[in-house]
Amino acid sequence: MTIKWISTLLLSAALLASPATAQDRAAETRPIHDRSQWLPPSVPTSDDVLRIPAPAGYNAPKGSFVLVGGRLFDGTGAAARPATIVVEGKTITAVLKPDDRNWPKDAIVYDVTGKTVMPGLIDLHMHLTFLDADDMSVYSDSNISGAQSVMRGLGRMGIYLQSGVTSVRDVGSHGDAPFVLKKLQAAGEIPGPRIFAAGQLITMTGGHGAGHAFGPGYPEVGDGNPNSMVRIASGPDEWREAVRIQFAKGADLIKLASEYSQAEISAAVDEAHSLGLPVTVDAETQYIDMAIKAGVDSIEHPLPRSDAAIALMAKKGVASVPTLIPYRIITRSSGGYFGSTSRRFQLNETTILDMARKMRRAGVKMGIGLDLIMNWPEYMPGAYINELESFTQIGFTRTEALVAATKTSAEIMRMGDRLGTIERGKLADIIVVDGNPDQDLSALKKVRTAFVNGRLMLQDGRLFMPAHEEKPLPSAK
Ligand SMILES: [Zn+2]
């Protein structure tokens, strides 16, 4: 009787304790379900994170071209060397020795003598549609129109491409605007970088960015605003649903921001990973511990965290996108870093570099992200070059910084097999630079030509669009 009573008690205690424990453990170890086990490598798929089966040659432009006479910095970390690059459709089909002329007879030949050919740069932290500073006094996220958001994003795509950026990871933009822009760019209808979009940033009531979710009428609780840049969620179920809403819009990743409970972030990460989406988080202090426990894939910014958290990031392969340049801009233009309810800590140009240096020393994988909010894209390409220079200040060589900007950043986007280097079989995202960026980073101010997905989109430093091709009228019966 007594034994039975005790064992019943123990069983109830175990039942009470076990669901949370098991859930935590599952969330911590659950991998991204990328479906690759169901898709043999021979099956062509979409060139995004979801890898949806697609017809062969999907989205490839017609024709081929070669780049001859240049020095190739291929993004693998190897020293620059003379080489000829052959592109057929959207794919790099060969990297030839300079005297080898084995390319398709009808290929367009670009003479790039004296220039450097390299993989297009990647920005892992962008907000295509973020309101300009001037607009913020007139509009809020709840009365901005989708058309305004799309046009703002289009302008920024042009600036980024002129700066040599051929892929951006949009980690929070208004409504469906980034998805509209992504589709038009992929179809070759507008020039700009390839877009990987998170959709709305997800946070809690009062969390980082939550103010963007509200307009006039604040504090109306809930999201209720599909055009907003931010979605508010309360409780694990709403965090799961918020993830599903971005997935439904076509998200390539999920962006979460502190603050949250462990149960909320664990639910969101579990849901995203089940759907095949990686997760990145804007967090600080103990919220970074929770994010690591939940199994996130990367953490944005150089915000405060413990040495133990840094060691765990390295051990578990959680990448860092330190985004040093926005904090430089803030401290220089505001005379300091002034917090908010979600930013109760102190930062300056020394502390951000120290944090990045610690992560570098611990062996955390690090990529390039600029977080140029408001009208800061006008600081391009200097902002990108400044971020690369920061990487050299924390222990990267110039070559390693450029590899972080290309190969490593592609890997952090889970696109490392298709983007980030100039090698046979990769997608043709290529820039041509006047000068040697691997010897002098400021040469990146002179990006002359850019191809995205094998399409010429920048020529002589200006955006390029092919001429309209007339379609014949329907013939009379
Ligand atoms: Zn951001």
Short mmCIF file of C-alpha atoms and ligand atoms in Angstrom, two decimals:
data_model
loop_
_atom_site.label_atom_id
_atom_site.label_comp_id
_atom_site.label_asym_id
_atom_site.label_seq_id
_atom_site.Cartn_x
_atom_site.Cartn_y
_atom_site.Cartn_z
CA MET A 1 0.00 0.00 0.00
CA THR A 2 2.69 2.44 1.10
CA ILE A 3 5.00 1.37 -1.72
CA LYS A 4 2.17 1.75 -4.22
CA TRP A 5 1.37 5.22 -2.88
CA ILE A 6 5.03 6.28 -3.11
CA SER A 7 5.45 4.92 -6.60
CA THR A 8 2.25 6.68 -7.70
CA LEU A 9 3.64 9.88 -6.25
CA LEU A 10 6.96 9.36 -8.01
CA LEU A 11 5.18 8.57 -11.25
CA SER A 12 3.09 11.74 -11.03
CA ALA A 13 6.20 13.74 -10.26
CA ALA A 14 7.94 12.15 -13.23
CA LEU A 15 4.94 12.86 -15.45
CA LEU A 16 4.86 16.45 -14.29
CA ALA A 17 8.58 16.87 -14.82
CA SER A 18 9.16 14.85 -17.95
CA PRO A 19 7.24 16.72 -20.69
CA ALA A 20 9.16 19.97 -20.24
CA THR A 21 12.49 18.18 -19.89
CA ALA A 22 11.91 15.99 -22.92
CA GLN A 23 10.69 18.94 -24.96
CA ASP A 24 13.76 20.96 -24.05
CA ARG A 25 16.04 18.10 -24.96
CA ALA A 26 14.26 17.50 -28.27
CA ALA A 27 14.41 21.17 -29.18
CA GLU A 28 18.08 21.28 -28.31
CA THR A 29 19.08 18.42 -30.55
CA ARG A 30 16.48 18.44 -33.32
CA PRO A 31 18.18 18.99 -36.69
CA ILE A 32 16.85 21.06 -39.56
CA HIS A 33 14.67 18.74 -41.60
CA ASP A 34 16.04 19.69 -44.99
CA ARG A 35 14.38 16.72 -46.80
CA SER A 36 17.68 15.87 -48.51
CA GLN A 37 17.17 12.22 -47.60
CA TRP A 38 14.11 12.20 -49.88
CA LEU A 39 15.84 14.06 -52.72
CA PRO A 40 18.75 12.38 -54.52
CA PRO A 41 21.38 14.97 -55.61
CA SER A 42 20.44 14.26 -59.25
CA VAL A 43 17.01 15.90 -58.73
CA PRO A 44 17.17 19.60 -59.68
CA THR A 45 15.66 21.87 -57.06
CA SER A 46 14.98 25.54 -56.46
CA ASP A 47 18.08 27.59 -55.58
CA ASP A 48 16.88 28.49 -52.13
CA VAL A 49 16.88 26.93 -48.72
CA LEU A 50 13.70 24.88 -49.17
CA ARG A 51 15.06 22.95 -52.22
CA ILE A 52 11.76 22.41 -53.97
CA PRO A 53 12.03 19.99 -56.94
CA ALA A 54 12.13 22.03 -60.17
CA PRO A 55 12.66 21.35 -63.89
CA ALA A 56 16.31 21.03 -65.00
CA GLY A 57 17.83 24.41 -65.88
CA TYR A 58 15.14 26.10 -63.82
CA ASN A 59 15.41 29.88 -63.99
CA ALA A 60 18.57 29.84 -66.12
CA PRO A 61 19.15 32.69 -68.59
CA LYS A 62 19.91 31.72 -72.19
CA GLY A 63 23.44 31.70 -73.59
CA SER A 64 26.92 31.62 -72.15
CA PHE A 65 29.80 33.96 -71.44
CA VAL A 66 33.46 33.89 -70.47
CA LEU A 67 35.59 36.27 -68.43
CA VAL A 68 39.15 36.32 -69.82
CA GLY A 69 42.37 38.03 -68.78
CA GLY A 70 41.54 38.67 -65.12
CA ARG A 71 42.95 37.51 -61.83
CA LEU A 72 40.57 35.16 -60.01
CA PHE A 73 40.00 35.38 -56.25
CA ASP A 74 37.77 32.33 -56.00
CA GLY A 75 36.55 32.71 -52.38
CA THR A 76 37.95 29.38 -51.18
CA GLY A 77 40.86 31.09 -49.42
CA ALA A 78 43.34 30.24 -52.22
CA ALA A 79 45.60 33.03 -53.48
CA ALA A 80 44.38 34.99 -56.51
CA ARG A 81 45.59 33.55 -59.83
CA PRO A 82 45.14 34.22 -63.55
CA ALA A 83 42.11 32.26 -64.84
CA THR A 84 39.26 32.21 -67.35
CA ILE A 85 35.73 31.66 -66.02
CA VAL A 86 33.12 29.98 -68.20
CA VAL A 87 29.41 30.41 -67.44
CA GLU A 88 26.61 28.56 -69.23
CA GLY A 89 23.08 29.57 -68.30
CA LYS A 90 23.16 30.23 -64.56
CA THR A 91 26.06 27.91 -63.79
CA ILE A 92 29.85 28.24 -63.66
CA THR A 93 30.79 25.32 -65.92
CA ALA A 94 34.57 25.69 -65.96
CA VAL A 95 37.49 27.58 -64.45
CA LEU A 96 40.26 27.38 -67.08
CA LYS A 97 43.97 28.13 -67.18
CA PRO A 98 44.59 31.44 -69.01
CA ASP A 99 45.81 29.74 -72.22
CA ASP A 100 42.90 27.26 -72.37
CA ARG A 101 40.19 28.40 -74.83
CA ASN A 102 37.82 25.48 -74.35
CA TRP A 103 34.50 27.36 -74.14
CA PRO A 104 31.27 27.39 -76.17
CA LYS A 105 31.81 29.02 -79.61
CA ASP A 106 28.87 31.40 -79.26
CA ALA A 107 29.85 32.57 -75.76
CA ILE A 108 30.04 36.33 -75.15
CA VAL A 109 33.66 37.16 -74.29
CA TYR A 110 34.32 39.83 -71.66
CA ASP A 111 37.92 41.04 -71.48
CA VAL A 112 38.65 41.72 -67.79
CA THR A 113 42.40 42.19 -68.11
CA GLY A 114 43.89 43.91 -65.05
CA LYS A 115 40.75 43.37 -62.96
CA THR A 116 39.86 40.94 -60.16
CA VAL A 117 37.05 38.44 -60.66
CA MET A 118 35.53 37.20 -57.41
CA PRO A 119 32.32 35.78 -55.91
CA GLY A 120 29.66 38.40 -55.22
CA LEU A 121 29.62 39.71 -51.65
CA ILE A 122 26.87 38.63 -49.22
CA ASP A 123 25.09 40.73 -46.58
CA LEU A 124 23.53 38.42 -43.98
CA HIS A 125 21.70 41.18 -42.12
CA MET A 126 19.58 43.54 -44.16
CA HIS A 127 16.16 45.14 -43.93
CA LEU A 128 15.12 45.95 -47.50
CA THR A 129 12.07 47.99 -46.55
CA PHE A 130 13.09 49.65 -43.26
CA LEU A 131 11.61 53.17 -43.04
CA ASP A 132 13.92 56.10 -43.85
CA ALA A 133 14.59 58.40 -40.89
CA ASP A 134 12.51 61.18 -42.52
CA ASP A 135 9.61 58.82 -43.17
CA MET A 136 9.52 57.72 -39.55
CA SER A 137 7.98 61.05 -38.51
CA VAL A 138 5.18 60.63 -41.07
CA TYR A 139 4.57 56.91 -41.32
CA SER A 140 4.53 53.96 -39.00
CA ASP A 141 4.50 50.31 -39.86
CA SER A 142 0.72 50.30 -39.76
CA ASN A 143 0.04 53.06 -42.30
CA ILE A 144 2.89 52.44 -44.73
CA SER A 145 1.65 50.94 -47.98
CA GLY A 146 3.02 47.81 -49.59
CA ALA A 147 3.87 49.85 -52.71
CA GLN A 148 6.05 52.24 -50.69
CA SER A 149 7.83 49.29 -49.08
CA VAL A 150 8.53 47.63 -52.41
CA MET A 151 9.86 50.83 -54.00
CA ARG A 152 12.11 51.53 -51.02
CA GLY A 153 13.47 47.99 -51.24
CA LEU A 154 14.04 48.31 -54.98
CA GLY A 155 16.19 51.43 -54.51
CA ARG A 156 18.30 49.69 -51.90
CA MET A 157 18.76 46.63 -54.10
CA GLY A 158 20.37 48.94 -56.67
CA ILE A 159 22.74 50.45 -54.11
CA TYR A 160 23.77 47.03 -52.81
CA LEU A 161 24.43 45.60 -56.27
CA GLN A 162 26.54 48.64 -57.20
CA SER A 163 28.53 47.85 -54.04
CA GLY A 164 29.20 44.29 -55.20
CA VAL A 165 26.60 42.55 -53.03
CA THR A 166 24.91 39.74 -54.97
CA SER A 167 22.98 38.10 -52.08
CA VAL A 168 21.18 39.64 -49.15
CA ARG A 169 19.55 37.92 -46.21
CA ASP A 170 16.58 40.10 -45.29
CA VAL A 171 16.01 39.59 -41.56
CA GLY A 172 12.81 41.58 -41.18
CA SER A 173 10.83 43.61 -43.71
CA HIS A 174 7.30 44.83 -44.23
CA GLY A 175 4.49 42.47 -45.18
CA ASP A 176 5.07 40.56 -48.38
CA ALA A 177 7.39 43.21 -49.92
CA PRO A 178 10.64 41.18 -49.67
CA PHE A 179 8.93 38.19 -51.29
CA VAL A 180 7.61 40.31 -54.17
CA LEU A 181 11.12 41.72 -54.73
CA LYS A 182 12.69 38.26 -54.43
CA LYS A 183 10.45 36.86 -57.14
CA LEU A 184 11.04 39.76 -59.58
CA GLN A 185 14.81 39.63 -59.05
CA ALA A 186 14.93 35.86 -59.52
CA ALA A 187 13.03 36.20 -62.79
CA GLY A 188 15.59 38.75 -64.04
CA GLU A 189 12.94 41.47 -64.20
CA ILE A 190 14.72 43.85 -61.82
CA PRO A 191 18.47 44.22 -61.17
CA GLY A 192 19.67 43.55 -57.65
CA PRO A 193 21.06 40.97 -55.28
CA ARG A 194 19.48 37.58 -54.76
CA ILE A 195 17.12 37.80 -51.77
CA PHE A 196 16.76 35.33 -48.89
CA ALA A 197 13.92 36.62 -46.77
CA ALA A 198 12.74 35.98 -43.22
CA GLY A 199 9.50 37.94 -43.60
CA GLN A 200 8.44 39.54 -40.35
CA LEU A 201 10.72 39.58 -37.34
CA ILE A 202 9.03 37.71 -34.46
CA THR A 203 9.22 39.02 -30.89
CA MET A 204 7.14 39.25 -27.73
CA THR A 205 4.93 42.11 -26.58
CA GLY A 206 7.42 44.82 -25.64
CA GLY A 207 10.33 42.88 -27.16
CA HIS A 208 13.01 44.27 -29.44
CA GLY A 209 11.37 45.88 -32.46
CA ALA A 210 7.87 45.48 -31.04
CA GLY A 211 7.22 49.19 -31.50
CA HIS A 212 7.31 48.64 -35.25
CA ALA A 213 4.32 46.33 -35.06
CA PHE A 214 2.11 49.07 -33.73
CA GLY A 215 0.99 52.30 -35.24
CA PRO A 216 -1.58 54.78 -34.08
CA GLY A 217 -3.71 53.02 -31.50
CA TYR A 218 -0.77 51.55 -29.59
CA PRO A 219 -0.87 49.66 -27.21
CA GLU A 220 -3.24 47.51 -29.21
CA VAL A 221 -2.03 44.03 -28.30
CA GLY A 222 -1.51 41.41 -30.95
CA ASP A 223 -0.17 41.72 -34.44
CA GLY A 224 -3.28 42.35 -36.53
CA ASN A 225 -1.13 44.15 -39.06
CA PRO A 226 0.04 42.09 -42.03
CA ASN A 227 2.02 45.05 -43.46
CA SER A 228 4.16 45.42 -40.37
CA MET A 229 7.86 44.53 -40.23
CA VAL A 230 7.42 42.81 -36.87
CA ARG A 231 5.00 40.20 -35.57
CA ILE A 232 4.16 40.01 -31.88
CA ALA A 233 3.50 36.58 -30.39
CA SER A 234 2.57 35.49 -26.87
CA GLY A 235 3.11 31.94 -25.67
CA PRO A 236 4.62 28.93 -27.46
CA ASP A 237 1.57 28.33 -29.67
CA GLU A 238 1.58 31.88 -31.04
CA TRP A 239 5.33 31.72 -31.63
CA ARG A 240 4.77 28.52 -33.64
CA GLU A 241 1.94 30.15 -35.59
CA ALA A 242 4.08 33.24 -36.28
CA VAL A 243 6.73 30.95 -37.80
CA ARG A 244 4.11 29.21 -39.93
CA ILE A 245 2.85 32.56 -41.26
CA GLN A 246 6.35 33.48 -42.52
CA PHE A 247 6.70 29.97 -44.01
CA ALA A 248 3.39 30.45 -45.83
CA LYS A 249 4.68 33.69 -47.35
CA GLY A 250 7.77 31.90 -48.66
CA ALA A 251 10.40 32.52 -45.98
CA ASP A 252 13.95 31.21 -46.43
CA LEU A 253 14.73 31.54 -42.74
CA ILE A 254 13.11 32.68 -39.51
CA LYS A 255 14.23 35.74 -37.53
CA LEU A 256 13.46 35.92 -33.81
CA ALA A 257 14.26 38.72 -31.40
CA SER A 258 14.50 38.86 -27.62
CA GLU A 259 12.76 38.93 -25.30
CA TYR A 260 11.01 35.57 -24.99
CA SER A 261 10.55 32.66 -22.62
CA GLN A 262 12.48 29.44 -23.09
CA ALA A 263 9.25 27.69 -24.05
CA GLU A 264 8.49 30.35 -26.71
CA ILE A 265 11.86 30.26 -28.45
CA SER A 266 12.10 26.47 -28.21
CA ALA A 267 8.67 26.14 -29.84
CA ALA A 268 9.55 28.60 -32.63
CA VAL A 269 12.90 26.93 -33.39
CA ASP A 270 11.35 23.46 -33.33
CA GLU A 271 8.63 24.58 -35.75
CA ALA A 272 11.07 26.29 -38.12
CA HIS A 273 13.44 23.33 -38.16
CA SER A 274 10.58 20.92 -38.85
CA LEU A 275 9.65 23.06 -41.85
CA GLY A 276 13.27 23.04 -43.06
CA LEU A 277 14.04 26.65 -42.14
CA PRO A 278 17.13 27.86 -40.27
CA VAL A 279 16.67 30.35 -37.45
CA THR A 280 18.64 33.44 -36.58
CA VAL A 281 18.15 35.48 -33.42
CA ASP A 282 18.73 39.07 -32.33
CA ALA A 283 19.45 38.60 -28.62
CA GLU A 284 21.66 39.48 -25.68
CA THR A 285 22.64 38.27 -22.20
CA GLN A 286 20.55 35.37 -20.85
CA TYR A 287 18.41 35.37 -24.03
CA ILE A 288 21.47 34.15 -25.90
CA ASP A 289 21.70 31.22 -23.46
CA MET A 290 18.04 30.41 -24.18
CA ALA A 291 18.59 30.71 -27.93
CA ILE A 292 21.55 28.32 -27.85
CA LYS A 293 19.52 25.87 -25.76
CA ALA A 294 16.67 26.09 -28.27
CA GLY A 295 19.07 25.14 -31.07
CA VAL A 296 19.20 28.31 -33.17
CA ASP A 297 21.55 28.39 -36.13
CA SER A 298 23.01 31.87 -35.82
CA ILE A 299 23.02 34.89 -33.51
CA GLU A 300 23.12 38.49 -34.75
CA HIS A 301 25.03 41.45 -33.31
CA PRO A 302 27.93 41.93 -30.85
CA LEU A 303 25.67 42.25 -27.79
CA PRO A 304 26.75 41.14 -24.29
CA ARG A 305 26.99 37.42 -23.51
CA SER A 306 29.00 35.20 -21.20
CA ASP A 307 32.24 33.42 -22.06
CA ALA A 308 30.36 30.17 -21.45
CA ALA A 309 27.81 31.17 -24.11
CA ILE A 310 30.61 31.91 -26.59
CA ALA A 311 32.18 28.51 -25.89
CA LEU A 312 28.80 26.83 -26.42
CA MET A 313 28.30 28.69 -29.72
CA ALA A 314 31.63 27.34 -30.95
CA LYS A 315 30.90 23.81 -29.68
CA LYS A 316 27.40 23.60 -31.18
CA GLY A 317 28.23 25.35 -34.44
CA VAL A 318 26.01 28.38 -33.77
CA ALA A 319 27.27 31.05 -36.18
CA SER A 320 27.73 34.74 -35.41
CA VAL A 321 26.85 37.68 -37.62
CA PRO A 322 28.46 40.37 -35.46
CA THR A 323 27.22 43.44 -37.45
CA LEU A 324 29.81 45.86 -36.10
CA ILE A 325 29.19 48.75 -38.51
CA PRO A 326 25.69 49.77 -37.28
CA TYR A 327 27.05 50.16 -33.75
CA ARG A 328 29.90 52.29 -35.06
CA ILE A 329 27.37 54.48 -36.89
CA ILE A 330 25.16 54.75 -33.79
CA THR A 331 27.96 55.62 -31.37
CA ARG A 332 29.53 58.11 -33.77
CA SER A 333 26.31 59.86 -34.76
CA SER A 334 24.55 59.78 -31.37
CA GLY A 335 27.59 60.38 -29.17
CA GLY A 336 27.04 57.10 -27.36
CA TYR A 337 24.84 54.03 -27.22
CA PHE A 338 21.58 54.72 -25.48
CA GLY A 339 19.40 51.79 -24.61
CA SER A 340 15.73 50.95 -24.48
CA THR A 341 13.70 48.51 -22.41
CA SER A 342 15.05 45.72 -24.60
CA ARG A 343 18.59 47.11 -24.65
CA ARG A 344 19.67 47.58 -21.04
CA PHE A 345 23.43 47.33 -21.38
CA GLN A 346 26.32 49.48 -22.49
CA LEU A 347 28.20 49.31 -25.79
CA ASN A 348 30.92 51.29 -27.46
CA GLU A 349 33.35 50.75 -30.33
CA THR A 350 35.78 48.96 -28.01
CA THR A 351 33.27 46.56 -26.42
CA ILE A 352 31.83 45.48 -29.76
CA LEU A 353 35.28 44.69 -31.14
CA ASP A 354 36.21 42.85 -27.93
CA MET A 355 33.08 40.69 -28.18
CA ALA A 356 33.78 39.88 -31.84
CA ARG A 357 37.43 39.14 -31.02
CA LYS A 358 36.39 36.68 -28.28
CA MET A 359 34.12 34.86 -30.72
CA ARG A 360 36.88 34.72 -33.32
CA ARG A 361 39.33 33.30 -30.76
CA ALA A 362 36.80 30.70 -29.59
CA GLY A 363 36.40 29.48 -33.16
CA VAL A 364 32.82 30.64 -33.72
CA LYS A 365 31.88 30.70 -37.40
CA MET A 366 31.46 34.35 -38.41
CA GLY A 367 29.80 36.00 -41.41
CA ILE A 368 29.26 39.52 -42.71
CA GLY A 369 26.06 41.45 -41.99
CA LEU A 370 25.63 45.23 -42.00
CA ASP A 371 22.17 45.96 -40.56
CA LEU A 372 21.99 49.26 -42.47
CA ILE A 373 18.60 50.44 -41.23
CA MET A 374 16.84 53.70 -42.19
CA ASN A 375 18.80 55.63 -44.84
CA TRP A 376 22.15 54.06 -43.90
CA PRO A 377 22.43 52.18 -47.21
CA GLU A 378 23.73 55.56 -48.43
CA TYR A 379 26.97 54.66 -46.57
CA MET A 380 27.58 51.83 -49.08
CA PRO A 381 30.05 50.57 -50.16
CA GLY A 382 32.12 52.17 -47.37
CA ALA A 383 29.98 50.45 -44.72
CA TYR A 384 30.74 47.02 -46.18
CA ILE A 385 34.44 47.79 -46.45
CA ASN A 386 34.43 49.06 -42.85
CA GLU A 387 32.91 45.76 -41.66
CA LEU A 388 35.65 43.84 -43.49
CA GLU A 389 38.28 46.10 -41.90
CA SER A 390 36.72 45.36 -38.48
CA PHE A 391 37.19 41.67 -39.22
CA THR A 392 40.89 42.32 -39.84
CA GLN A 393 41.01 44.14 -36.47
CA ILE A 394 39.73 41.02 -34.67
CA GLY A 395 42.23 38.63 -36.20
CA PHE A 396 41.14 37.84 -39.77
CA THR A 397 43.60 38.35 -42.61
CA ARG A 398 42.24 40.32 -45.59
CA THR A 399 41.81 37.05 -47.48
CA GLU A 400 39.99 35.48 -44.51
CA ALA A 401 37.70 38.52 -44.25
CA LEU A 402 36.78 38.18 -47.94
CA VAL A 403 36.17 34.44 -47.45
CA ALA A 404 33.86 35.33 -44.53
CA ALA A 405 32.01 37.72 -46.87
CA THR A 406 31.52 35.06 -49.55
CA LYS A 407 32.03 31.36 -48.79
CA THR A 408 31.31 31.45 -45.03
CA SER A 409 28.31 33.76 -45.36
CA ALA A 410 26.88 31.44 -48.05
CA GLU A 411 27.31 28.53 -45.63
CA ILE A 412 25.56 30.44 -42.85
CA MET A 413 22.61 30.93 -45.26
CA ARG A 414 22.72 27.14 -45.88
CA MET A 415 23.58 27.89 -49.51
CA GLY A 416 27.26 26.91 -49.35
CA ASP A 417 26.84 24.20 -51.99
CA ARG A 418 25.57 26.74 -54.56
CA LEU A 419 26.96 30.15 -53.66
CA GLY A 420 29.99 31.87 -52.17
CA THR A 421 32.86 30.62 -54.36
CA ILE A 422 33.81 30.58 -58.02
CA GLU A 423 34.07 26.89 -58.72
CA ARG A 424 32.67 24.55 -61.32
CA GLY A 425 28.99 23.79 -60.61
CA LYS A 426 28.28 26.89 -58.51
CA LEU A 427 25.67 29.49 -59.48
CA ALA A 428 27.21 32.40 -61.40
CA ASP A 429 27.09 35.25 -58.87
CA ILE A 430 30.27 37.04 -59.93
CA ILE A 431 31.69 40.55 -59.55
CA VAL A 432 34.52 42.22 -61.46
CA VAL A 433 36.55 44.79 -59.50
CA ASP A 434 39.08 47.41 -60.64
CA GLY A 435 42.03 46.58 -58.40
CA ASN A 436 42.97 43.84 -55.94
CA PRO A 437 40.57 43.68 -52.95
CA ASP A 438 42.58 40.83 -51.44
CA GLN A 439 45.50 43.26 -51.11
CA ASP A 440 43.53 46.47 -50.56
CA LEU A 441 39.95 46.18 -49.32
CA SER A 442 39.13 49.71 -50.51
CA ALA A 443 39.34 48.41 -54.09
CA LEU A 444 35.75 47.23 -53.42
CA LYS A 445 34.71 50.83 -54.06
CA LYS A 446 35.29 50.02 -57.73
CA VAL A 447 32.94 47.16 -58.56
CA ARG A 448 32.45 47.55 -62.32
CA THR A 449 30.45 44.49 -63.37
CA ALA A 450 28.14 42.07 -61.61
CA PHE A 451 26.40 38.92 -62.74
CA VAL A 452 23.68 37.40 -60.60
CA ASN A 453 22.53 33.90 -61.51
CA GLY A 454 24.41 34.26 -64.82
CA ARG A 455 22.55 37.47 -65.68
CA LEU A 456 24.45 40.69 -66.32
CA MET A 457 22.95 43.15 -63.82
CA LEU A 458 25.73 45.75 -63.42
CA GLN A 459 27.79 47.14 -66.31
CA ASP A 460 30.44 49.88 -66.00
CA GLY A 461 29.27 50.45 -62.43
CA ARG A 462 25.64 51.10 -63.44
CA LEU A 463 22.56 48.92 -63.13
CA PHE A 464 21.89 46.99 -66.29
CA MET A 465 18.60 45.73 -67.66
CA PRO A 466 18.27 43.92 -70.96
CA ALA A 467 16.21 45.63 -73.67
CA HIS A 468 12.57 44.65 -73.95
CA GLU A 469 12.00 41.82 -76.38
CA GLU A 470 8.90 42.29 -78.47
CA LYS A 471 6.44 39.43 -78.57
CA PRO A 472 4.69 39.02 -81.95
CA LEU A 473 0.96 39.82 -82.00
CA PRO A 474 -1.39 36.85 -82.25
CA SER A 475 -1.78 36.03 -85.94
CA ALA A 476 -5.16 36.63 -87.61
CA LYS A 477 -7.24 33.51 -88.22
ZN ZN B 1 18.51 44.26 -37.98
#
